[in-house]
Tab-separated table of C-alpha atoms in Angstrom:
chain	number	residue	atom	x	y	z
A	606	MET	CA	-10.609	81.909	6.181
A	607	ILE	CA	-7.197	84.005	4.366
A	608	ALA	CA	-3.483	84.884	3.161
A	609	VAL	CA	-0.583	87.142	1.966
A	610	VAL	CA	1.542	87.663	-1.090
A	611	SER	CA	3.003	84.473	-2.518
A	612	THR	CA	5.337	86.314	-4.867
A	613	MET	CA	6.302	89.938	-5.031
A	614	GLY	CA	6.312	90.220	-8.792
A	615	MET	CA	4.209	92.499	-10.903
A	616	THR	CA	0.496	92.148	-10.318
A	617	ALA	CA	-2.218	92.164	-12.927
A	618	VAL	CA	-3.856	95.365	-11.706
A	619	LEU	CA	-3.147	98.477	-9.729
A	620	GLY	CA	-5.660	99.372	-7.034
A	621	GLY	CA	-7.680	102.521	-7.283
A	622	CYS	CA	-6.937	103.260	-10.916
A	623	GLY	CA	-10.563	102.920	-11.951
A	624	ALA	CA	-9.752	101.255	-15.267
A	625	THR	CA	-11.050	97.764	-15.860
A	626	GLY	CA	-9.656	97.079	-19.312
A	627	SER	CA	-13.029	96.478	-20.958
A	628	SER	CA	-16.627	97.521	-20.708
A	629	ASP	CA	-19.985	95.910	-20.094
A	630	VAL	CA	-18.751	93.216	-17.734
A	631	THR	CA	-20.934	91.747	-15.011
A	632	LEU	CA	-19.126	90.162	-12.064
A	633	ARG	CA	-21.100	87.560	-10.150
A	634	LEU	CA	-20.391	87.498	-6.437
A	635	VAL	CA	-21.796	84.912	-4.037
A	636	ALA	CA	-21.442	85.837	-0.355
A	637	ALA	CA	-22.375	84.560	3.085
A	638	ASP	CA	-24.842	86.372	5.313
A	639	TYR	CA	-23.413	87.763	8.554
A	640	GLY	CA	-26.573	89.570	9.597
A	641	ASP	CA	-28.906	88.433	12.352
A	642	SER	CA	-32.042	89.901	10.762
A	643	ALA	CA	-33.369	91.262	7.485
A	644	ALA	CA	-32.461	94.746	8.696
A	645	ASN	CA	-28.711	94.090	8.624
A	646	SER	CA	-28.458	91.361	6.021
A	647	SER	CA	-25.135	91.200	4.215
A	648	GLN	CA	-27.134	91.720	1.021
A	649	LYS	CA	-27.564	95.350	2.076
A	650	TYR	CA	-23.845	95.740	2.759
A	651	TRP	CA	-22.812	94.291	-0.586
A	652	ASP	CA	-25.477	96.151	-2.564
A	653	LYS	CA	-24.292	99.461	-1.117
A	654	LEU	CA	-20.653	98.602	-1.797
A	655	ALA	CA	-21.439	97.427	-5.332
A	656	ARG	CA	-23.396	100.573	-6.200
A	657	ALA	CA	-20.556	102.763	-4.929
A	658	TYR	CA	-18.044	100.834	-7.030
A	659	GLU	CA	-20.235	100.895	-10.128
A	660	ALA	CA	-20.557	104.667	-9.841
A	661	GLN	CA	-16.808	104.880	-10.430
A	662	HIS	CA	-16.632	102.076	-13.033
A	663	SER	CA	-19.330	102.574	-15.657
A	664	GLY	CA	-18.464	99.434	-17.615
A	665	VAL	CA	-18.740	97.014	-14.674
A	666	LYS	CA	-21.782	95.676	-12.863
A	667	ILE	CA	-21.625	93.666	-9.652
A	668	ASP	CA	-24.360	91.036	-9.288
A	669	VAL	CA	-24.502	89.869	-5.665
A	670	SER	CA	-26.290	86.822	-4.253
A	671	VAL	CA	-26.198	86.316	-0.482
A	672	TYR	CA	-27.010	83.007	1.233
A	673	SER	CA	-27.057	81.876	4.846
A	674	TRP	CA	-24.066	80.006	6.221
A	675	ASN	CA	-26.268	76.911	6.164
A	676	ASP	CA	-26.395	77.093	2.374
A	677	VAL	CA	-23.612	79.196	0.866
A	678	ASP	CA	-20.860	76.578	0.597
A	679	ARG	CA	-23.272	74.036	-0.860
A	680	LYS	CA	-24.629	76.584	-3.345
A	681	VAL	CA	-21.165	77.477	-4.623
A	682	LYS	CA	-20.180	73.820	-4.882
A	683	ALA	CA	-23.259	73.150	-7.019
A	684	MET	CA	-22.520	76.139	-9.256
A	685	VAL	CA	-18.964	74.978	-9.840
A	686	ALA	CA	-20.095	71.425	-10.547
A	687	ALA	CA	-22.533	72.765	-13.148
A	688	ASP	CA	-19.775	74.827	-14.851
A	689	LYS	CA	-21.472	78.017	-13.679
A	690	ALA	CA	-18.877	79.220	-11.196
A	691	PRO	CA	-19.296	82.782	-9.907
A	692	ASP	CA	-16.451	85.226	-10.422
A	693	LEU	CA	-16.093	85.611	-6.667
A	694	ALA	CA	-17.269	83.515	-3.748
A	695	GLN	CA	-17.015	84.606	-0.138
A	696	ILE	CA	-17.209	81.228	1.624
A	697	GLY	CA	-15.744	78.960	4.264
A	698	SER	CA	-12.960	77.179	2.352
A	699	TYR	CA	-10.883	77.430	-0.776
A	700	ALA	CA	-8.255	74.669	-0.945
A	701	ASP	CA	-10.308	72.071	-2.823
A	702	TYR	CA	-11.050	74.591	-5.582
A	703	ALA	CA	-7.391	75.653	-5.693
A	704	ALA	CA	-6.242	72.056	-6.030
A	705	ALA	CA	-8.659	71.571	-8.918
A	706	GLY	CA	-7.058	74.509	-10.747
A	707	LYS	CA	-10.207	76.618	-10.642
A	708	LEU	CA	-8.930	79.686	-8.773
A	709	TYR	CA	-6.739	82.656	-9.529
A	710	GLU	CA	-3.750	83.188	-7.280
A	711	ALA	CA	-4.021	86.315	-5.169
A	712	GLY	CA	-0.894	87.675	-6.812
A	713	ASP	CA	-2.655	87.613	-10.183
A	714	LEU	CA	-5.381	89.900	-8.866
A	715	LEU	CA	-4.381	92.145	-6.002
A	716	SER	CA	-2.100	95.153	-5.903
A	717	ILE	CA	1.100	94.670	-3.900
A	718	PRO	CA	-0.011	97.074	-1.110
A	719	VAL	CA	-3.250	95.134	-0.614
A	720	GLN	CA	-1.449	91.786	-0.513
A	721	ALA	CA	1.100	93.106	1.965
A	722	ASP	CA	-1.669	94.398	4.241
A	723	PHE	CA	-2.770	90.906	5.317
A	724	PRO	CA	-1.200	89.780	8.641
A	725	SER	CA	1.254	86.925	8.121
A	726	GLN	CA	-0.630	84.546	10.413
A	727	LEU	CA	-3.742	84.868	8.271
A	728	ALA	CA	-1.751	85.067	5.066
A	729	GLU	CA	-0.143	81.679	5.579
A	730	ALA	CA	-3.521	80.085	6.235
A	731	GLY	CA	-4.615	81.125	2.747
A	732	GLN	CA	-1.907	79.163	0.966
A	733	TRP	CA	-2.257	75.922	-0.912
A	734	ASN	CA	0.836	74.314	-2.414
A	735	HIS	CA	2.896	77.339	-1.292
A	736	ALA	CA	0.811	79.856	-3.220
A	737	GLN	CA	-1.961	82.124	-1.984
A	738	TYR	CA	-5.419	81.331	-3.287
A	739	GLY	CA	-7.554	82.092	-0.235
A	740	ILE	CA	-7.996	85.803	0.420
A	741	PRO	CA	-9.082	86.588	3.986
A	742	PHE	CA	-12.385	88.352	4.267
A	743	ALA	CA	-13.529	88.248	7.886
A	744	ALA	CA	-11.989	86.975	11.097
A	745	SER	CA	-12.995	86.354	14.674
A	746	THR	CA	-11.828	84.691	17.834
A	747	ARG	CA	-13.977	82.996	20.461
A	748	VAL	CA	-14.458	83.667	24.154
A	749	LEU	CA	-16.958	82.519	26.754
A	750	PHE	CA	-19.857	84.945	27.181
A	751	TYR	CA	-21.821	84.802	30.421
A	752	ASN	CA	-24.998	86.572	31.517
A	753	LYS	CA	-24.113	88.633	34.590
A	754	THR	CA	-27.721	88.980	35.704
A	755	LEU	CA	-28.412	85.235	35.567
A	756	PHE	CA	-25.128	84.530	37.344
A	757	SER	CA	-25.996	86.940	40.145
A	758	GLU	CA	-29.498	85.519	40.541
A	759	ALA	CA	-28.027	82.008	40.795
A	760	GLY	CA	-25.514	83.106	43.410
A	761	ILE	CA	-22.471	82.760	41.140
A	762	THR	CA	-19.875	85.423	41.945
A	763	THR	CA	-17.109	84.740	39.406
A	764	PRO	CA	-17.040	83.286	35.880
A	765	PRO	CA	-15.577	79.806	35.390
A	766	THR	CA	-11.944	79.132	34.544
A	767	THR	CA	-12.099	75.314	34.448
A	768	TRP	CA	-14.510	72.730	33.088
A	769	THR	CA	-15.352	71.694	36.650
A	770	GLU	CA	-16.356	75.249	37.532
A	771	LEU	CA	-18.325	75.588	34.283
A	772	ALA	CA	-20.313	72.449	35.086
A	773	ALA	CA	-20.969	73.650	38.637
A	774	ASP	CA	-22.140	77.039	37.359
A	775	ALA	CA	-24.389	75.361	34.789
A	776	LYS	CA	-25.918	73.266	37.571
A	777	ALA	CA	-26.604	76.383	39.665
A	778	LEU	CA	-28.153	78.161	36.676
A	779	ASP	CA	-30.333	75.151	35.924
A	780	ALA	CA	-31.533	75.019	39.531
A	781	ASN	CA	-32.536	78.655	39.198
A	782	GLY	CA	-34.660	77.981	36.127
A	783	VAL	CA	-32.361	79.187	33.344
A	784	LYS	CA	-33.513	77.725	30.020
A	785	TYR	CA	-30.028	77.137	28.597
A	786	PRO	CA	-27.460	76.973	31.426
A	787	TYR	CA	-24.786	76.329	28.801
A	788	ALA	CA	-25.842	76.582	25.157
A	789	LEU	CA	-24.045	73.929	23.093
A	790	PRO	CA	-24.754	74.603	19.382
A	791	LEU	CA	-23.678	71.439	17.577
A	792	GLY	CA	-26.292	71.862	14.853
A	793	PRO	CA	-25.377	71.914	11.153
A	794	GLU	CA	-24.796	75.660	10.898
A	795	GLU	CA	-21.443	75.832	12.673
A	796	ALA	CA	-20.869	72.679	14.718
A	797	GLN	CA	-17.246	72.518	13.581
A	798	ALA	CA	-16.514	75.766	15.454
A	799	GLU	CA	-18.079	74.847	18.800
A	800	THR	CA	-16.434	71.441	18.577
A	801	MET	CA	-12.993	72.852	17.830
A	802	GLN	CA	-13.140	75.272	20.762
A	803	TRP	CA	-13.877	72.404	23.126
A	804	LEU	CA	-11.199	70.171	21.596
A	805	LEU	CA	-8.590	72.913	21.978
A	806	SER	CA	-9.540	73.532	25.598
A	807	GLY	CA	-9.164	69.789	26.147
A	808	GLY	CA	-5.584	69.829	24.930
A	809	SER	CA	-5.931	68.590	21.363
A	810	GLY	CA	-7.707	69.666	18.166
A	811	TYR	CA	-8.479	68.541	14.627
A	812	THR	CA	-4.803	68.295	13.647
A	813	ASP	CA	-1.393	68.083	15.271
A	814	ASP	CA	1.544	70.447	14.772
A	815	THR	CA	2.455	68.750	11.486
A	816	GLY	CA	-1.040	69.148	10.047
A	817	THR	CA	-1.992	65.475	10.415
A	818	TYR	CA	-5.590	64.814	11.428
A	819	THR	CA	-5.963	63.778	15.085
A	820	ILE	CA	-9.751	63.821	15.313
A	821	ASN	CA	-9.977	60.655	17.413
A	822	SER	CA	-7.099	61.448	19.767
A	823	SER	CA	-7.568	60.239	23.317
A	824	GLN	CA	-7.906	63.844	24.488
A	825	ASN	CA	-10.685	64.522	21.972
A	826	ILE	CA	-12.550	61.378	22.980
A	827	ASP	CA	-12.257	62.425	26.624
A	828	THR	CA	-13.527	65.918	25.760
A	829	LEU	CA	-16.699	64.733	24.042
A	830	THR	CA	-17.261	62.099	26.713
A	831	TRP	CA	-17.092	64.839	29.352
A	832	LEU	CA	-19.581	66.964	27.412
A	833	LYS	CA	-21.938	64.014	27.058
A	834	ASP	CA	-21.739	62.935	30.693
A	835	GLU	CA	-21.316	66.211	32.578
A	836	LEU	CA	-23.367	68.709	30.562
A	837	VAL	CA	-25.730	67.122	28.036
A	838	GLY	CA	-26.508	64.022	30.092
A	839	LYS	CA	-27.322	66.122	33.158
A	840	GLY	CA	-29.733	68.373	31.279
A	841	LEU	CA	-27.513	71.450	31.491
A	842	THR	CA	-27.550	72.378	27.773
A	843	GLY	CA	-31.209	73.320	27.446
A	844	PRO	CA	-34.355	71.850	25.901
A	845	THR	CA	-32.984	71.607	22.343
A	846	ALA	CA	-30.668	68.702	21.567
A	847	PRO	CA	-27.183	70.088	20.816
A	848	GLY	CA	-27.211	68.436	17.394
A	849	LYS	CA	-30.366	70.403	16.546
A	850	LEU	CA	-29.254	73.737	17.987
A	851	ASN	CA	-27.687	76.164	15.505
A	852	ARG	CA	-25.361	79.009	16.442
A	853	ALA	CA	-27.731	81.731	15.240
A	854	THR	CA	-30.543	80.331	17.389
A	855	ALA	CA	-28.249	80.027	20.405
A	856	PHE	CA	-26.986	83.584	19.966
A	857	ALA	CA	-30.550	84.863	19.716
A	858	ALA	CA	-31.440	83.002	22.916
A	859	PHE	CA	-28.475	84.618	24.689
A	860	ALA	CA	-29.638	88.033	23.502
A	861	ASP	CA	-33.108	87.198	24.864
A	862	GLY	CA	-31.656	86.485	28.296
A	863	GLN	CA	-32.287	82.729	28.145
A	864	VAL	CA	-28.667	81.536	28.148
A	865	GLY	CA	-26.263	81.506	31.059
A	866	MET	CA	-23.065	80.733	29.121
A	867	ILE	CA	-22.092	80.340	25.496
A	868	ASN	CA	-18.980	80.406	23.338
A	869	GLY	CA	-19.279	83.468	21.147
A	870	HIS	CA	-17.492	85.689	18.698
A	871	PRO	CA	-17.650	89.504	18.491
A	872	THR	CA	-20.991	89.684	16.673
A	873	LEU	CA	-22.706	88.519	19.849
A	874	ILE	CA	-21.714	91.777	21.566
A	875	LYS	CA	-23.986	93.862	19.376
A	876	GLN	CA	-26.856	91.372	19.604
A	877	ALA	CA	-26.703	91.255	23.386
A	878	GLU	CA	-26.379	95.009	23.826
A	879	LYS	CA	-29.296	95.638	21.514
A	880	LYS	CA	-31.487	93.626	23.892
A	881	GLY	CA	-29.994	95.147	27.047
A	882	VAL	CA	-28.283	91.990	28.279
A	883	LYS	CA	-25.568	92.571	30.855
A	884	PHE	CA	-22.748	90.196	30.014
A	885	GLY	CA	-19.097	89.497	30.613
A	886	THR	CA	-16.471	87.618	28.644
A	887	VAL	CA	-13.590	85.381	29.723
A	888	ALA	CA	-11.222	82.980	28.034
A	889	MET	CA	-12.657	79.548	27.331
A	890	PRO	CA	-12.353	77.396	30.498
A	891	ALA	CA	-9.906	74.520	30.235
A	892	ARG	CA	-9.744	70.896	31.300
A	893	ALA	CA	-8.015	70.361	34.630
A	894	GLY	CA	-4.280	70.548	34.051
A	895	GLN	CA	-4.595	72.627	30.880
A	896	PRO	CA	-3.649	76.318	31.031
A	897	THR	CA	-6.667	78.578	30.624
A	898	GLY	CA	-6.707	80.973	27.700
A	899	THR	CA	-3.805	79.459	25.752
A	900	ALA	CA	-5.927	77.574	23.236
A	901	SER	CA	-7.863	80.350	21.575
A	902	MET	CA	-9.726	79.475	18.423
A	903	GLY	CA	-9.613	81.795	15.463
A	904	VAL	CA	-11.923	81.673	12.475
A	905	ALA	CA	-11.298	83.235	9.098
A	906	ASP	CA	-13.645	83.278	6.133
A	907	TRP	CA	-12.349	83.414	2.606
A	908	MET	CA	-12.789	85.210	-0.663
A	909	ALA	CA	-12.030	83.001	-3.678
A	910	ALA	CA	-11.807	84.155	-7.296
A	911	PHE	CA	-12.752	81.639	-9.991
A	912	LYS	CA	-11.039	81.553	-13.372
A	913	GLN	CA	-13.966	80.239	-15.398
A	914	ASN	CA	-15.297	83.572	-16.653
A	915	GLY	CA	-11.878	85.084	-17.313
A	916	HIS	CA	-12.467	88.458	-15.665
A	917	ALA	CA	-9.122	88.748	-13.876
A	918	ASP	CA	-8.629	92.475	-14.442
A	919	GLN	CA	-12.118	93.442	-13.334
A	920	VAL	CA	-12.083	91.040	-10.365
A	921	GLY	CA	-8.714	92.346	-9.212
A	922	ASP	CA	-9.765	95.971	-9.456
A	923	PHE	CA	-12.973	95.291	-7.528
A	924	LEU	CA	-11.100	93.377	-4.803
A	925	ASN	CA	-8.612	96.210	-4.377
A	926	TYR	CA	-11.655	98.397	-3.701
A	927	VAL	CA	-13.227	95.876	-1.315
A	928	TYR	CA	-10.028	95.671	0.736
A	929	SER	CA	-9.467	99.392	1.172
A	930	GLU	CA	-9.069	100.372	4.827
A	931	LYS	CA	-12.376	102.243	4.743
A	932	ASN	CA	-14.372	99.285	3.436
A	933	VAL	CA	-12.706	96.693	5.662
A	934	LEU	CA	-13.473	98.835	8.705
A	935	SER	CA	-17.036	99.423	7.540
A	936	PHE	CA	-17.735	95.695	7.241
A	937	SER	CA	-16.017	94.845	10.528
A	938	ARG	CA	-17.962	97.483	12.433
A	939	GLU	CA	-21.276	96.578	10.838
A	940	TYR	CA	-21.032	92.927	11.885
A	941	GLY	CA	-18.761	93.083	14.925
A	942	LEU	CA	-15.983	91.098	13.262
A	943	LEU	CA	-12.222	91.557	13.249
A	944	PRO	CA	-10.490	93.336	10.374
A	945	VAL	CA	-8.321	91.104	8.184
A	946	THR	CA	-5.866	93.827	7.182
A	947	THR	CA	-3.115	95.345	9.283
A	948	SER	CA	-4.111	98.900	8.413
A	949	ALA	CA	-7.738	98.421	9.451
A	950	SER	CA	-6.712	96.542	12.611
A	951	GLN	CA	-4.396	99.376	13.609
A	952	ALA	CA	-7.127	101.924	12.947
A	953	MET	CA	-9.492	99.940	15.162
A	954	THR	CA	-6.856	99.605	17.891
A	955	ASP	CA	-6.225	103.357	17.865
A	956	SER	CA	-9.909	104.224	17.739
A	957	THR	CA	-11.745	105.757	20.687
A	958	GLN	CA	-15.131	104.489	19.503
A	959	PRO	CA	-16.758	102.280	22.180
A	960	GLN	CA	-17.588	99.539	19.683
A	961	ASP	CA	-13.952	99.350	18.614
A	962	LYS	CA	-12.710	99.218	22.195
A	963	GLN	CA	-14.925	96.189	22.822
A	964	LEU	CA	-13.189	94.282	20.053
A	965	ARG	CA	-9.664	94.774	21.350
A	966	PRO	CA	-9.626	91.598	23.498
A	967	PHE	CA	-10.595	89.621	20.403
A	968	LEU	CA	-7.993	91.415	18.275
A	969	GLU	CA	-5.287	90.633	20.827
A	970	GLN	CA	-6.085	86.924	20.644
A	971	LEU	CA	-6.004	86.667	16.858
A	972	PRO	CA	-2.210	86.484	16.292
A	973	THR	CA	-1.862	83.427	18.565
A	974	SER	CA	-5.176	81.738	17.814
A	975	GLN	CA	-5.463	78.391	16.065
A	976	LEU	CA	-7.397	78.314	12.801
A	977	TYR	CA	-9.185	75.572	10.938
A	978	PRO	CA	-6.886	73.519	8.676
A	979	ALA	CA	-8.243	75.452	5.698
A	980	GLY	CA	-5.187	74.770	3.558
A	981	LYS	CA	-6.025	71.061	3.443
A	982	THR	CA	-8.049	70.161	0.365
A	983	SER	CA	-9.948	67.638	2.446
A	984	TRP	CA	-11.103	70.205	5.028
A	985	ALA	CA	-14.285	71.322	3.257
A	986	ALA	CA	-15.612	67.766	3.128
A	987	ILE	CA	-14.492	66.913	6.661
A	988	SER	CA	-15.997	70.116	8.035
A	989	ALA	CA	-19.293	69.165	6.407
A	990	ASP	CA	-19.070	65.682	7.936
A	991	ILE	CA	-18.423	67.149	11.385
A	992	LYS	CA	-21.500	69.354	11.025
A	993	LYS	CA	-23.623	66.326	10.194
A	994	GLN	CA	-22.261	63.848	12.713
A	995	ILE	CA	-20.759	65.476	15.782
A	996	GLY	CA	-24.070	66.179	17.508
A	997	THR	CA	-24.826	62.454	17.676
A	998	ALA	CA	-21.723	61.850	19.799
A	999	VAL	CA	-23.180	63.577	22.865
A	1000	THR	CA	-26.709	62.107	22.795
A	1001	SER	CA	-27.784	59.593	25.414
A	1002	THR	CA	-27.240	56.751	22.950
A	1003	GLY	CA	-24.212	58.317	21.258
A	1004	ASN	CA	-20.657	57.060	21.438
A	1005	PRO	CA	-17.903	59.684	21.176
A	1006	THR	CA	-15.263	57.080	20.347
A	1007	THR	CA	-17.308	55.658	17.484
A	1008	VAL	CA	-18.189	59.047	16.000
A	1009	LEU	CA	-14.678	60.484	16.235
A	1010	THR	CA	-13.068	57.310	14.882
A	1011	ARG	CA	-15.425	57.346	11.908
A	1012	LEU	CA	-14.603	60.996	11.230
A	1013	GLN	CA	-10.886	60.264	11.556
A	1014	ALA	CA	-11.148	57.432	9.031
A	1015	GLU	CA	-12.989	59.680	6.591
A	1016	ALA	CA	-10.429	62.463	7.076
A	1017	SER	CA	-7.443	60.154	6.626
A	1018	LEU	CA	-8.936	58.669	3.452
A	1019	ALA	CA	-9.740	62.108	2.056
A	1020	ASP	CA	-6.247	63.298	2.871
A	1021	SER	CA	-4.655	60.320	1.150
A	1022	ARG	CA	-6.513	61.161	-2.056
A	1023	THR	CA	-5.436	64.791	-2.231
A	1024	SER	CA	-2.325	66.859	-1.952
A	1025	THR	CA	-2.409	69.430	0.817
A	1026	GLY	CA	0.641	71.287	-0.348
């Protein structure tokens, strides 16, 4: 979730100057948790960063609250509704707040070098009404992870490149006693991501090239019908119903050696290696007739700055610190995510560190990946609806056409009520 400079005029602050313009200001930051345990909670990352910043800025305190991805967007929405908006929120969307006039533009906060450091593909995704309000914070792309040991034990010699091969591999893994032949996390944590990856590999997606919602396209209906009939209906997605399985749980199961295949982002590398799992990665398999690897999904998370408390100078100075090459690299390496600045990405590309080398395939996909329609003011609500409803489409009594048509109607109505810029 992300963006670049909307205008190249003078900015409100200059990065690194250390002056905040006033003293005794407390900035409230709400952030999402990228950790997989208490030991690497994002609270620890932000607390360390905040203390380092405060040591250089005696008149500013940074108060950080970290919530799980299950809760963070809802928490911020409630704060804003109660007129208690935080100064900064690191969340999954920004456009609805921008449309309501609640956010600062990036150009009012960031130094010109920091704004110019965001890649254009991510920069454009952070714009609403032709101005940048969403500031990219973390990015990732998705690939198919597979457990090499489980594949070998099931007699599978090569990873799948098509849906047909994926289903056949899942069947072989199931016959060999694998708990989750293919883990399909359509639970409320991040169902919109798993769904989008499948829709893209089926030749469609949430929107068309013009940004119009196409949730109930014939290709999307066919994709969910295939999932229901060929994977879920045949017992190849494990003992937990997809609509009840969250990404974090599925990732943990992969790291425990219980999953044959799963769509994953870079953070899964560290989890799997920590548990000694031997794994490989390939591009997401495609529907027959669709080219493999051309429909990569990218995800970006956003930093949004709220106007309510009027701390533009202090917020801008803190953000210039947050987005220094050193700090962007530190966060990316801690959580196995992709840098959102060109300087940090180049440093990672040039690095000889093993952990950085592992991320290069993901970095290479990012410029051509397809992102959520984050610039649509309706996206936050539609994403929430997808999380709630999509799992029901692949149950034994579910109907993909009904579920997708209902979501399309909700998206079209929401879109008609708002301006997407």
